[in-house]
Amino acid sequence: MSVKNIFAFKRENRGALYLLPTPIGNIKDFPLRCKEVLAEADIILCEDTRVSSSLFKQEGLDIKGDLISCYSQNEQAKGEQIIKRAVKEDLIIAYCSDAGTPGISDPGSLLCKMAIENDLPVISVPGPTAFILALISSGFDTSRFTFVGFLPTKSSSRIKELNKYSNASEVLIFYEAPHRMEETLNDLCKVFGEQRRVLIARELTKIYENRIYGTLKEVIDEELVFKGECVIIVDKSAKQIDFSDEDIIKLVKERLFEGESLSSACRNIAEEYSLRKNYVYKLCLFLSDDKK
Ligand code: SAM
């Protein structure tokens, strides 16, 4: 591959920090600009030098710069040292995480902060990001969304975190490791209800890439969702209506009238309208006396 000099734009110094995305499963998605920067860089900081050097080798890149390991635990200390050197010696620094875009559930943002603080220009090159690929293929309203990323690993903390979004009126995006998919999907069910629509985008850009669309209940019944790398996209609530307490009580009363128990009526109304179950239950508790 021929690598042309891309540093032709007018800048007094060549020194900069380049944030470089790498493929998330398909080598053909390695951006050309990233390869060009890598060929010119004086220092290449890598989340894992073994992963990056194997990728560079696979692509036949002619790398002149030193590969230095920079991962979340040493990003602050290593970053500070390298950024200061880059400013002093006018160096081109590149940063690559293992896969995808640096700073997105990966190291990179601390480095970027330090570069800005030290007046070292920061240049971000576009490339693969798993959640963007999943989001744009979800069919959900993409005009507003929240990228939550990884949830806490402990179920109680995960539920606590999810409850912060229980009344969110936008699409929610989560990353998860394959071995935690089952428990996370079950917790999503507890907070958003079985009927909330969801997309599980699996193995994006890889040979066995696929997308599973359905309700939370439906996708949990699909064994495939527990295998491979996944992005979880949770649709916004189908009914985003501002409810008054009186409205909620009226809806629950209607269900009681149809013969449902109080707890089931509260649970179903909460699920259907994305309300907090506890809130609905406490609000309607007095109705249990009405039935006596
Ligand atoms: N920096 C990466 C990015 O730009 O998307 C994310 C890195 S994060 C450590 C890894 C998580 O991203 C995985 O657990 C999974 O949730 C998601 N992910 C990464 N690659 C994926 C792929 N090919 N298909 C689906 N999800 C993927």
PDB file of N, CA and C in Angstrom, residues 52-144:
ATOM      1  N   SER A  52      -2.488  -4.371  18.543  1.00  0.00           N
ATOM      2  CA  SER A  52      -2.257  -3.384  17.480  1.00  0.00           C
ATOM      3  C   SER A  52      -1.177  -3.839  16.514  1.00  0.00           C
ATOM      4  N   SER A  53      -0.070  -4.388  17.048  1.00  0.00           N
ATOM      5  CA  SER A  53       1.002  -4.757  16.108  1.00  0.00           C
ATOM      6  C   SER A  53       0.547  -5.894  15.195  1.00  0.00           C
ATOM      7  N   SER A  54      -0.291  -6.788  15.699  1.00  0.00           N
ATOM      8  CA  SER A  54      -0.790  -7.860  14.845  1.00  0.00           C
ATOM      9  C   SER A  54      -1.693  -7.281  13.743  1.00  0.00           C
ATOM     10  N   LEU A  55      -2.489  -6.273  14.101  1.00  0.00           N
ATOM     11  CA  LEU A  55      -3.351  -5.617  13.116  1.00  0.00           C
ATOM     12  C   LEU A  55      -2.500  -4.906  12.047  1.00  0.00           C
ATOM     13  N   PHE A  56      -1.477  -4.185  12.501  1.00  0.00           N
ATOM     14  CA  PHE A  56      -0.623  -3.446  11.555  1.00  0.00           C
ATOM     15  C   PHE A  56       0.097  -4.423  10.612  1.00  0.00           C
ATOM     16  N   LYS A  57       0.511  -5.549  11.185  1.00  0.00           N
ATOM     17  CA  LYS A  57       1.219  -6.563  10.393  1.00  0.00           C
ATOM     18  C   LYS A  57       0.278  -7.125   9.325  1.00  0.00           C
ATOM     19  N   GLN A  58      -0.948  -7.438   9.760  1.00  0.00           N
ATOM     20  CA  GLN A  58      -1.961  -7.990   8.855  1.00  0.00           C
ATOM     21  C   GLN A  58      -2.200  -7.064   7.672  1.00  0.00           C
ATOM     22  N   GLU A  59      -2.127  -5.762   7.936  1.00  0.00           N
ATOM     23  CA  GLU A  59      -2.374  -4.761   6.903  1.00  0.00           C
ATOM     24  C   GLU A  59      -1.095  -4.394   6.135  1.00  0.00           C
ATOM     25  N   GLY A  60       0.024  -4.969   6.543  1.00  0.00           N
ATOM     26  CA  GLY A  60       1.297  -4.704   5.867  1.00  0.00           C
ATOM     27  C   GLY A  60       1.751  -3.261   6.032  1.00  0.00           C
ATOM     28  N   LEU A  61       1.434  -2.650   7.165  1.00  0.00           N
ATOM     29  CA  LEU A  61       1.809  -1.241   7.365  1.00  0.00           C
ATOM     30  C   LEU A  61       3.283  -1.101   7.698  1.00  0.00           C
ATOM     31  N   ASP A  62       3.878  -0.058   7.149  1.00  0.00           N
ATOM     32  CA  ASP A  62       5.283   0.215   7.431  1.00  0.00           C
ATOM     33  C   ASP A  62       5.322   1.211   8.602  1.00  0.00           C
ATOM     34  N   ILE A  63       5.488   0.657   9.805  1.00  0.00           N
ATOM     35  CA  ILE A  63       5.421   1.488  11.007  1.00  0.00           C
ATOM     36  C   ILE A  63       6.835   1.863  11.462  1.00  0.00           C
ATOM     37  N   LYS A  64       7.088   3.177  11.558  1.00  0.00           N
ATOM     38  CA  LYS A  64       8.424   3.609  11.999  1.00  0.00           C
ATOM     39  C   LYS A  64       8.434   3.975  13.495  1.00  0.00           C
ATOM     40  N   GLY A  65       7.281   4.470  13.969  1.00  0.00           N
ATOM     41  CA  GLY A  65       7.211   4.943  15.358  1.00  0.00           C
ATOM     42  C   GLY A  65       7.252   3.813  16.373  1.00  0.00           C
ATOM     43  N   ASP A  66       7.566   4.209  17.612  1.00  0.00           N
ATOM     44  CA  ASP A  66       7.574   3.223  18.708  1.00  0.00           C
ATOM     45  C   ASP A  66       6.154   2.916  19.149  1.00  0.00           C
ATOM     46  N   LEU A  67       5.910   1.643  19.418  1.00  0.00           N
ATOM     47  CA  LEU A  67       4.615   1.258  19.984  1.00  0.00           C
ATOM     48  C   LEU A  67       4.738   1.228  21.500  1.00  0.00           C
ATOM     49  N   ILE A  68       3.896   1.995  22.166  1.00  0.00           N
ATOM     50  CA  ILE A  68       3.953   2.055  23.632  1.00  0.00           C
ATOM     51  C   ILE A  68       2.574   1.741  24.195  1.00  0.00           C
ATOM     52  N   SER A  69       2.588   0.907  25.234  1.00  0.00           N
ATOM     53  CA  SER A  69       1.311   0.491  25.796  1.00  0.00           C
ATOM     54  C   SER A  69       0.688   1.584  26.671  1.00  0.00           C
ATOM     55  N   CYS A  70      -0.597   1.860  26.429  1.00  0.00           N
ATOM     56  CA  CYS A  70      -1.313   2.887  27.193  1.00  0.00           C
ATOM     57  C   CYS A  70      -2.762   2.423  27.368  1.00  0.00           C
ATOM     58  N   TYR A  71      -3.062   1.885  28.530  1.00  0.00           N
ATOM     59  CA  TYR A  71      -4.385   1.324  28.807  1.00  0.00           C
ATOM     60  C   TYR A  71      -4.999   2.083  29.983  1.00  0.00           C
ATOM     61  N   SER A  72      -6.228   1.731  30.342  1.00  0.00           N
ATOM     62  CA  SER A  72      -6.934   2.590  31.311  1.00  0.00           C
ATOM     63  C   SER A  72      -6.162   2.795  32.610  1.00  0.00           C
ATOM     64  N   GLN A  73      -5.474   1.743  33.095  1.00  0.00           N
ATOM     65  CA  GLN A  73      -4.796   1.888  34.394  1.00  0.00           C
ATOM     66  C   GLN A  73      -3.565   2.798  34.342  1.00  0.00           C
ATOM     67  N   ASN A  74      -2.927   2.942  33.170  1.00  0.00           N
ATOM     68  CA  ASN A  74      -1.733   3.804  33.141  1.00  0.00           C
ATOM     69  C   ASN A  74      -1.904   5.017  32.221  1.00  0.00           C
ATOM     70  N   GLU A  75      -3.155   5.223  31.765  1.00  0.00           N
ATOM     71  CA  GLU A  75      -3.399   6.306  30.786  1.00  0.00           C
ATOM     72  C   GLU A  75      -2.959   7.673  31.331  1.00  0.00           C
ATOM     73  N   GLN A  76      -3.256   7.919  32.600  1.00  0.00           N
ATOM     74  CA  GLN A  76      -2.917   9.225  33.190  1.00  0.00           C
ATOM     75  C   GLN A  76      -1.393   9.430  33.221  1.00  0.00           C
ATOM     76  N   ALA A  77      -0.694   8.467  33.826  1.00  0.00           N
ATOM     77  CA  ALA A  77       0.751   8.630  34.014  1.00  0.00           C
ATOM     78  C   ALA A  77       1.494   8.582  32.678  1.00  0.00           C
ATOM     79  N   LYS A  78       1.197   7.561  31.876  1.00  0.00           N
ATOM     80  CA  LYS A  78       1.890   7.408  30.584  1.00  0.00           C
ATOM     81  C   LYS A  78       1.534   8.565  29.662  1.00  0.00           C
ATOM     82  N   GLY A  79       0.243   8.918  29.665  1.00  0.00           N
ATOM     83  CA  GLY A  79      -0.237   9.989  28.793  1.00  0.00           C
ATOM     84  C   GLY A  79       0.477  11.302  29.081  1.00  0.00           C
ATOM     85  N   GLU A  80       0.565  11.644  30.352  1.00  0.00           N
ATOM     86  CA  GLU A  80       1.174  12.907  30.755  1.00  0.00           C
ATOM     87  C   GLU A  80       2.609  12.991  30.227  1.00  0.00           C
ATOM     88  N   GLN A  81       3.315  11.890  30.419  1.00  0.00           N
ATOM     89  CA  GLN A  81       4.730  11.831  30.019  1.00  0.00           C
ATOM     90  C   GLN A  81       4.864  11.987  28.484  1.00  0.00           C
ATOM     91  N   ILE A  82       4.042  11.274  27.750  1.00  0.00           N
ATOM     92  CA  ILE A  82       4.156  11.297  26.283  1.00  0.00           C
ATOM     93  C   ILE A  82       3.664  12.622  25.699  1.00  0.00           C
ATOM     94  N   ILE A  83       2.577  13.146  26.261  1.00  0.00           N
ATOM     95  CA  ILE A  83       2.032  14.412  25.731  1.00  0.00           C
ATOM     96  C   ILE A  83       3.059  15.536  25.946  1.00  0.00           C
ATOM     97  N   LYS A  84       3.684  15.566  27.105  1.00  0.00           N
ATOM     98  CA  LYS A  84       4.682  16.610  27.393  1.00  0.00           C
ATOM     99  C   LYS A  84       5.839  16.494  26.395  1.00  0.00           C
ATOM    100  N   ARG A  85       6.248  15.255  26.136  1.00  0.00           N
ATOM    101  CA  ARG A  85       7.343  15.013  25.175  1.00  0.00           C
ATOM    102  C   ARG A  85       6.935  15.459  23.777  1.00  0.00           C
ATOM    103  N   ALA A  86       5.682  15.178  23.426  1.00  0.00           N
ATOM    104  CA  ALA A  86       5.194  15.535  22.087  1.00  0.00           C
ATOM    105  C   ALA A  86       5.223  17.044  21.879  1.00  0.00           C
ATOM    106  N   VAL A  87       4.847  17.784  22.936  1.00  0.00           N
ATOM    107  CA  VAL A  87       4.838  19.247  22.831  1.00  0.00           C
ATOM    108  C   VAL A  87       6.279  19.756  22.676  1.00  0.00           C
ATOM    109  N   LYS A  88       7.171  19.218  23.516  1.00  0.00           N
ATOM    110  CA  LYS A  88       8.561  19.671  23.529  1.00  0.00           C
ATOM    111  C   LYS A  88       9.281  19.330  22.213  1.00  0.00           C
ATOM    112  N   GLU A  89       9.033  18.114  21.722  1.00  0.00           N
ATOM    113  CA  GLU A  89       9.802  17.645  20.552  1.00  0.00           C
ATOM    114  C   GLU A  89       9.007  17.721  19.247  1.00  0.00           C
ATOM    115  N   ASP A  90       7.804  18.291  19.329  1.00  0.00           N
ATOM    116  CA  ASP A  90       6.933  18.426  18.153  1.00  0.00           C
ATOM    117  C   ASP A  90       6.671  17.072  17.471  1.00  0.00           C
ATOM    118  N   LEU A  91       6.110  16.171  18.257  1.00  0.00           N
ATOM    119  CA  LEU A  91       5.913  14.799  17.766  1.00  0.00           C
ATOM    120  C   LEU A  91       4.467  14.520  17.360  1.00  0.00           C
ATOM    121  N   ILE A  92       4.339  13.599  16.449  1.00  0.00           N
ATOM    122  CA  ILE A  92       3.000  13.091  16.100  1.00  0.00           C
ATOM    123  C   ILE A  92       2.743  11.861  16.954  1.00  0.00           C
ATOM    124  N   ILE A  93       1.682  11.948  17.754  1.00  0.00           N
ATOM    125  CA  ILE A  93       1.293  10.826  18.613  1.00  0.00           C
ATOM    126  C   ILE A  93       0.001  10.246  18.061  1.00  0.00           C
ATOM    127  N   ALA A  94      -0.054   8.927  17.934  1.00  0.00           N
ATOM    128  CA  ALA A  94      -1.310   8.285  17.508  1.00  0.00           C
ATOM    129  C   ALA A  94      -1.818   7.450  18.668  1.00  0.00           C
ATOM    130  N   TYR A  95      -3.130   7.392  18.823  1.00  0.00           N
ATOM    131  CA  TYR A  95      -3.670   6.474  19.842  1.00  0.00           C
ATOM    132  C   TYR A  95      -4.672   5.505  19.219  1.00  0.00           C
ATOM    133  N   CYS A  96      -4.466   4.206  19.477  1.00  0.00           N
ATOM    134  CA  CYS A  96      -5.391   3.160  19.014  1.00  0.00           C
ATOM    135  C   CYS A  96      -5.825   2.324  20.202  1.00  0.00           C
ATOM    136  N   SER A  97      -7.135   2.146  20.369  1.00  0.00           N
ATOM    137  CA  SER A  97      -7.589   1.155  21.351  1.00  0.00           C
ATOM    138  C   SER A  97      -7.641  -0.196  20.628  1.00  0.00           C
ATOM    139  N   ASP A  98      -8.040  -1.255  21.330  1.00  0.00           N
ATOM    140  CA  ASP A  98      -7.996  -2.585  20.704  1.00  0.00           C
ATOM    141  C   ASP A  98      -8.900  -2.685  19.482  1.00  0.00           C
ATOM    142  N   ALA A  99     -10.097  -2.119  19.587  1.00  0.00           N
ATOM    143  CA  ALA A  99     -11.050  -2.189  18.469  1.00  0.00           C
ATOM    144  C   ALA A  99     -12.034  -1.040  18.581  1.00  0.00           C
ATOM    145  N   GLY A 100     -12.383  -0.460  17.449  1.00  0.00           N
ATOM    146  CA  GLY A 100     -13.354   0.628  17.440  1.00  0.00           C
ATOM    147  C   GLY A 100     -12.723   1.972  17.753  1.00  0.00           C
ATOM    148  N   THR A 101     -13.548   2.882  18.210  1.00  0.00           N
ATOM    149  CA  THR A 101     -13.132   4.271  18.392  1.00  0.00           C
ATOM    150  C   THR A 101     -12.610   4.525  19.804  1.00  0.00           C
ATOM    151  N   PRO A 102     -11.422   5.111  19.920  1.00  0.00           N
ATOM    152  CA  PRO A 102     -10.900   5.435  21.251  1.00  0.00           C
ATOM    153  C   PRO A 102     -11.869   6.353  21.993  1.00  0.00           C
ATOM    154  N   GLY A 103     -11.918   6.187  23.300  1.00  0.00           N
ATOM    155  CA  GLY A 103     -12.772   7.073  24.108  1.00  0.00           C
ATOM    156  C   GLY A 103     -14.213   6.594  24.204  1.00  0.00           C
ATOM    157  N   ILE A 104     -14.615   5.633  23.373  1.00  0.00           N
ATOM    158  CA  ILE A 104     -15.979   5.100  23.448  1.00  0.00           C
ATOM    159  C   ILE A 104     -15.901   3.770  24.180  1.00  0.00           C
ATOM    160  N   SER A 105     -16.192   3.794  25.482  1.00  0.00           N
ATOM    161  CA  SER A 105     -16.029   2.625  26.373  1.00  0.00           C
ATOM    162  C   SER A 105     -14.625   2.045  26.210  1.00  0.00           C
ATOM    163  N   ASP A 106     -13.690   2.874  25.965  1.00  0.00           N
ATOM    164  CA  ASP A 106     -12.278   2.526  25.776  1.00  0.00           C
ATOM    165  C   ASP A 106     -11.429   3.685  26.277  1.00  0.00           C
ATOM    166  N   PRO A 107     -10.139   3.443  26.530  1.00  0.00           N
ATOM    167  CA  PRO A 107      -9.289   4.590  26.909  1.00  0.00           C
ATOM    168  C   PRO A 107      -9.173   5.586  25.754  1.00  0.00           C
ATOM    169  N   GLY A 108      -8.685   6.763  26.067  1.00  0.00           N
ATOM    170  CA  GLY A 108      -8.460   7.764  25.018  1.00  0.00           C
ATOM    171  C   GLY A 108      -8.897   9.161  25.444  1.00  0.00           C
ATOM    172  N   SER A 109      -9.977   9.230  26.264  1.00  0.00           N
ATOM    173  CA  SER A 109     -10.478  10.579  26.584  1.00  0.00           C
ATOM    174  C   SER A 109      -9.548  11.328  27.542  1.00  0.00           C
ATOM    175  N   LEU A 110      -8.864  10.585  28.419  1.00  0.00           N
ATOM    176  CA  LEU A 110      -7.915  11.247  29.339  1.00  0.00           C
ATOM    177  C   LEU A 110      -6.743  11.835  28.559  1.00  0.00           C
ATOM    178  N   LEU A 111      -6.262  11.040  27.606  1.00  0.00           N
ATOM    179  CA  LEU A 111      -5.156  11.500  26.744  1.00  0.00           C
ATOM    180  C   LEU A 111      -5.559  12.789  26.036  1.00  0.00           C
ATOM    181  N   CYS A 112      -6.774  12.759  25.510  1.00  0.00           N
ATOM    182  CA  CYS A 112      -7.297  13.901  24.770  1.00  0.00           C
ATOM    183  C   CYS A 112      -7.346  15.140  25.680  1.00  0.00           C
ATOM    184  N   LYS A 113      -7.829  14.942  26.913  1.00  0.00           N
ATOM    185  CA  LYS A 113      -7.931  16.045  27.877  1.00  0.00           C
ATOM    186  C   LYS A 113      -6.539  16.627  28.150  1.00  0.00           C
ATOM    187  N   MET A 114      -5.564  15.722  28.324  1.00  0.00           N
ATOM    188  CA  MET A 114      -4.202  16.190  28.630  1.00  0.00           C
ATOM    189  C   MET A 114      -3.596  16.940  27.444  1.00  0.00           C
ATOM    190  N   ALA A 115      -3.889  16.466  26.225  1.00  0.00           N
ATOM    191  CA  ALA A 115      -3.366  17.136  25.034  1.00  0.00           C
ATOM    192  C   ALA A 115      -3.925  18.554  24.966  1.00  0.00           C
ATOM    193  N   ILE A 116      -5.228  18.679  25.188  1.00  0.00           N
ATOM    194  CA  ILE A 116      -5.868  20.011  25.139  1.00  0.00           C
ATOM    195  C   ILE A 116      -5.242  20.928  26.193  1.00  0.00           C
ATOM    196  N   GLU A 117      -5.066  20.392  27.396  1.00  0.00           N
ATOM    197  CA  GLU A 117      -4.490  21.200  28.482  1.00  0.00           C
ATOM    198  C   GLU A 117      -3.055  21.638  28.171  1.00  0.00           C
ATOM    199  N   ASN A 118      -2.362  20.836  27.361  1.00  0.00           N
ATOM    200  CA  ASN A 118      -0.969  21.157  27.033  1.00  0.00           C
ATOM    201  C   ASN A 118      -0.819  21.820  25.668  1.00  0.00           C
ATOM    202  N   ASP A 119      -1.947  22.282  25.103  1.00  0.00           N
ATOM    203  CA  ASP A 119      -1.962  22.957  23.793  1.00  0.00           C
ATOM    204  C   ASP A 119      -1.424  22.095  22.657  1.00  0.00           C
ATOM    205  N   LEU A 120      -1.607  20.804  22.777  1.00  0.00           N
ATOM    206  CA  LEU A 120      -1.233  19.929  21.665  1.00  0.00           C
ATOM    207  C   LEU A 120      -2.511  19.694  20.849  1.00  0.00           C
ATOM    208  N   PRO A 121      -2.501  20.013  19.539  1.00  0.00           N
ATOM    209  CA  PRO A 121      -3.737  19.834  18.762  1.00  0.00           C
ATOM    210  C   PRO A 121      -4.222  18.385  18.805  1.00  0.00           C
ATOM    211  N   VAL A 122      -5.532  18.217  18.842  1.00  0.00           N
ATOM    212  CA  VAL A 122      -6.130  16.877  18.834  1.00  0.00           C
ATOM    213  C   VAL A 122      -6.882  16.705  17.526  1.00  0.00           C
ATOM    214  N   ILE A 123      -6.633  15.597  16.858  1.00  0.00           N
ATOM    215  CA  ILE A 123      -7.336  15.335  15.600  1.00  0.00           C
ATOM    216  C   ILE A 123      -7.988  13.959  15.690  1.00  0.00           C
ATOM    217  N   SER A 124      -9.309  13.931  15.503  1.00  0.00           N
ATOM    218  CA  SER A 124     -10.005  12.639  15.570  1.00  0.00           C
ATOM    219  C   SER A 124     -10.382  12.212  14.157  1.00  0.00           C
ATOM    220  N   VAL A 125     -10.023  10.985  13.839  1.00  0.00           N
ATOM    221  CA  VAL A 125     -10.278  10.455  12.492  1.00  0.00           C
ATOM    222  C   VAL A 125     -11.542   9.592  12.563  1.00  0.00           C
ATOM    223  N   PRO A 126     -12.481   9.723  11.590  1.00  0.00           N
ATOM    224  CA  PRO A 126     -13.711   8.919  11.654  1.00  0.00           C
ATOM    225  C   PRO A 126     -13.460   7.447  11.345  1.00  0.00           C
ATOM    226  N   GLY A 127     -14.276   6.606  11.946  1.00  0.00           N
ATOM    227  CA  GLY A 127     -14.123   5.163  11.713  1.00  0.00           C
ATOM    228  C   GLY A 127     -15.143   4.361  12.488  1.00  0.00           C
ATOM    229  N   PRO A 128     -14.940   3.027  12.585  1.00  0.00           N
ATOM    230  CA  PRO A 128     -15.951   2.155  13.192  1.00  0.00           C
ATOM    231  C   PRO A 128     -16.224   2.414  14.673  1.00  0.00           C
ATOM    232  N   THR A 129     -17.506   2.483  14.997  1.00  0.00           N
ATOM    233  CA  THR A 129     -17.986   2.550  16.384  1.00  0.00           C
ATOM    234  C   THR A 129     -19.204   1.631  16.446  1.00  0.00           C
ATOM    235  N   ALA A 130     -19.153   0.614  17.300  1.00  0.00           N
ATOM    236  CA  ALA A 130     -20.208  -0.405  17.288  1.00  0.00           C
ATOM    237  C   ALA A 130     -21.599   0.197  17.503  1.00  0.00           C
ATOM    238  N   PHE A 131     -21.733   1.139  18.452  1.00  0.00           N
ATOM    239  CA  PHE A 131     -23.093   1.577  18.780  1.00  0.00           C
ATOM    240  C   PHE A 131     -23.739   2.402  17.668  1.00  0.00           C
ATOM    241  N   ILE A 132     -22.908   3.113  16.896  1.00  0.00           N
ATOM    242  CA  ILE A 132     -23.467   3.918  15.797  1.00  0.00           C
ATOM    243  C   ILE A 132     -24.027   2.971  14.721  1.00  0.00           C
ATOM    244  N   LEU A 133     -23.275   1.903  14.431  1.00  0.00           N
ATOM    245  CA  LEU A 133     -23.746   0.934  13.427  1.00  0.00           C
ATOM    246  C   LEU A 133     -25.049   0.295  13.878  1.00  0.00           C
ATOM    247  N   ALA A 134     -25.119  -0.021  15.190  1.00  0.00           N
ATOM    248  CA  ALA A 134     -26.333  -0.653  15.713  1.00  0.00           C
ATOM    249  C   ALA A 134     -27.499   0.340  15.675  1.00  0.00           C
ATOM    250  N   LEU A 135     -27.247   1.541  16.151  1.00  0.00           N
ATOM    251  CA  LEU A 135     -28.316   2.548  16.246  1.00  0.00           C
ATOM    252  C   LEU A 135     -28.946   2.838  14.886  1.00  0.00           C
ATOM    253  N   ILE A 136     -28.104   3.056  13.874  1.00  0.00           N
ATOM    254  CA  ILE A 136     -28.668   3.464  12.578  1.00  0.00           C
ATOM    255  C   ILE A 136     -29.399   2.321  11.885  1.00  0.00           C
ATOM    256  N   SER A 137     -29.190   1.087  12.375  1.00  0.00           N
ATOM    257  CA  SER A 137     -29.919  -0.037  11.763  1.00  0.00           C
ATOM    258  C   SER A 137     -31.056  -0.500  12.670  1.00  0.00           C
ATOM    259  N   SER A 138     -31.414   0.319  13.673  1.00  0.00           N
ATOM    260  CA  SER A 138     -32.443  -0.112  14.628  1.00  0.00           C
ATOM    261  C   SER A 138     -33.849   0.177  14.126  1.00  0.00           C
ATOM    262  N   GLY A 139     -33.994   1.156  13.271  1.00  0.00           N
ATOM    263  CA  GLY A 139     -35.336   1.562  12.842  1.00  0.00           C
ATOM    264  C   GLY A 139     -36.030   2.398  13.905  1.00  0.00           C
ATOM    265  N   PHE A 140     -35.368   2.645  15.033  1.00  0.00           N
ATOM    266  CA  PHE A 140     -35.954   3.479  16.082  1.00  0.00           C
ATOM    267  C   PHE A 140     -35.684   4.945  15.754  1.00  0.00           C
ATOM    268  N   ASP A 141     -36.324   5.834  16.514  1.00  0.00           N
ATOM    269  CA  ASP A 141     -36.139   7.264  16.296  1.00  0.00           C
ATOM    270  C   ASP A 141     -34.720   7.649  16.743  1.00  0.00           C
ATOM    271  N   THR A 142     -33.875   8.005  15.772  1.00  0.00           N
ATOM    272  CA  THR A 142     -32.471   8.274  16.099  1.00  0.00           C
ATOM    273  C   THR A 142     -32.220   9.762  16.398  1.00  0.00           C
ATOM    274  N   SER A 143     -33.295  10.557  16.464  1.00  0.00           N
ATOM    275  CA  SER A 143     -33.072  11.995  16.634  1.00  0.00           C
ATOM    276  C   SER A 143     -32.531  12.327  18.026  1.00  0.00           C
ATOM    277  N   ARG A 144     -32.871  11.491  19.009  1.00  0.00           N
ATOM    278  CA  ARG A 144     -32.347  11.708  20.367  1.00  0.00           C
ATOM    279  C   ARG A 144     -32.059  10.365  20.986  1.00  0.00           C
TER     280      ARG A 144
END
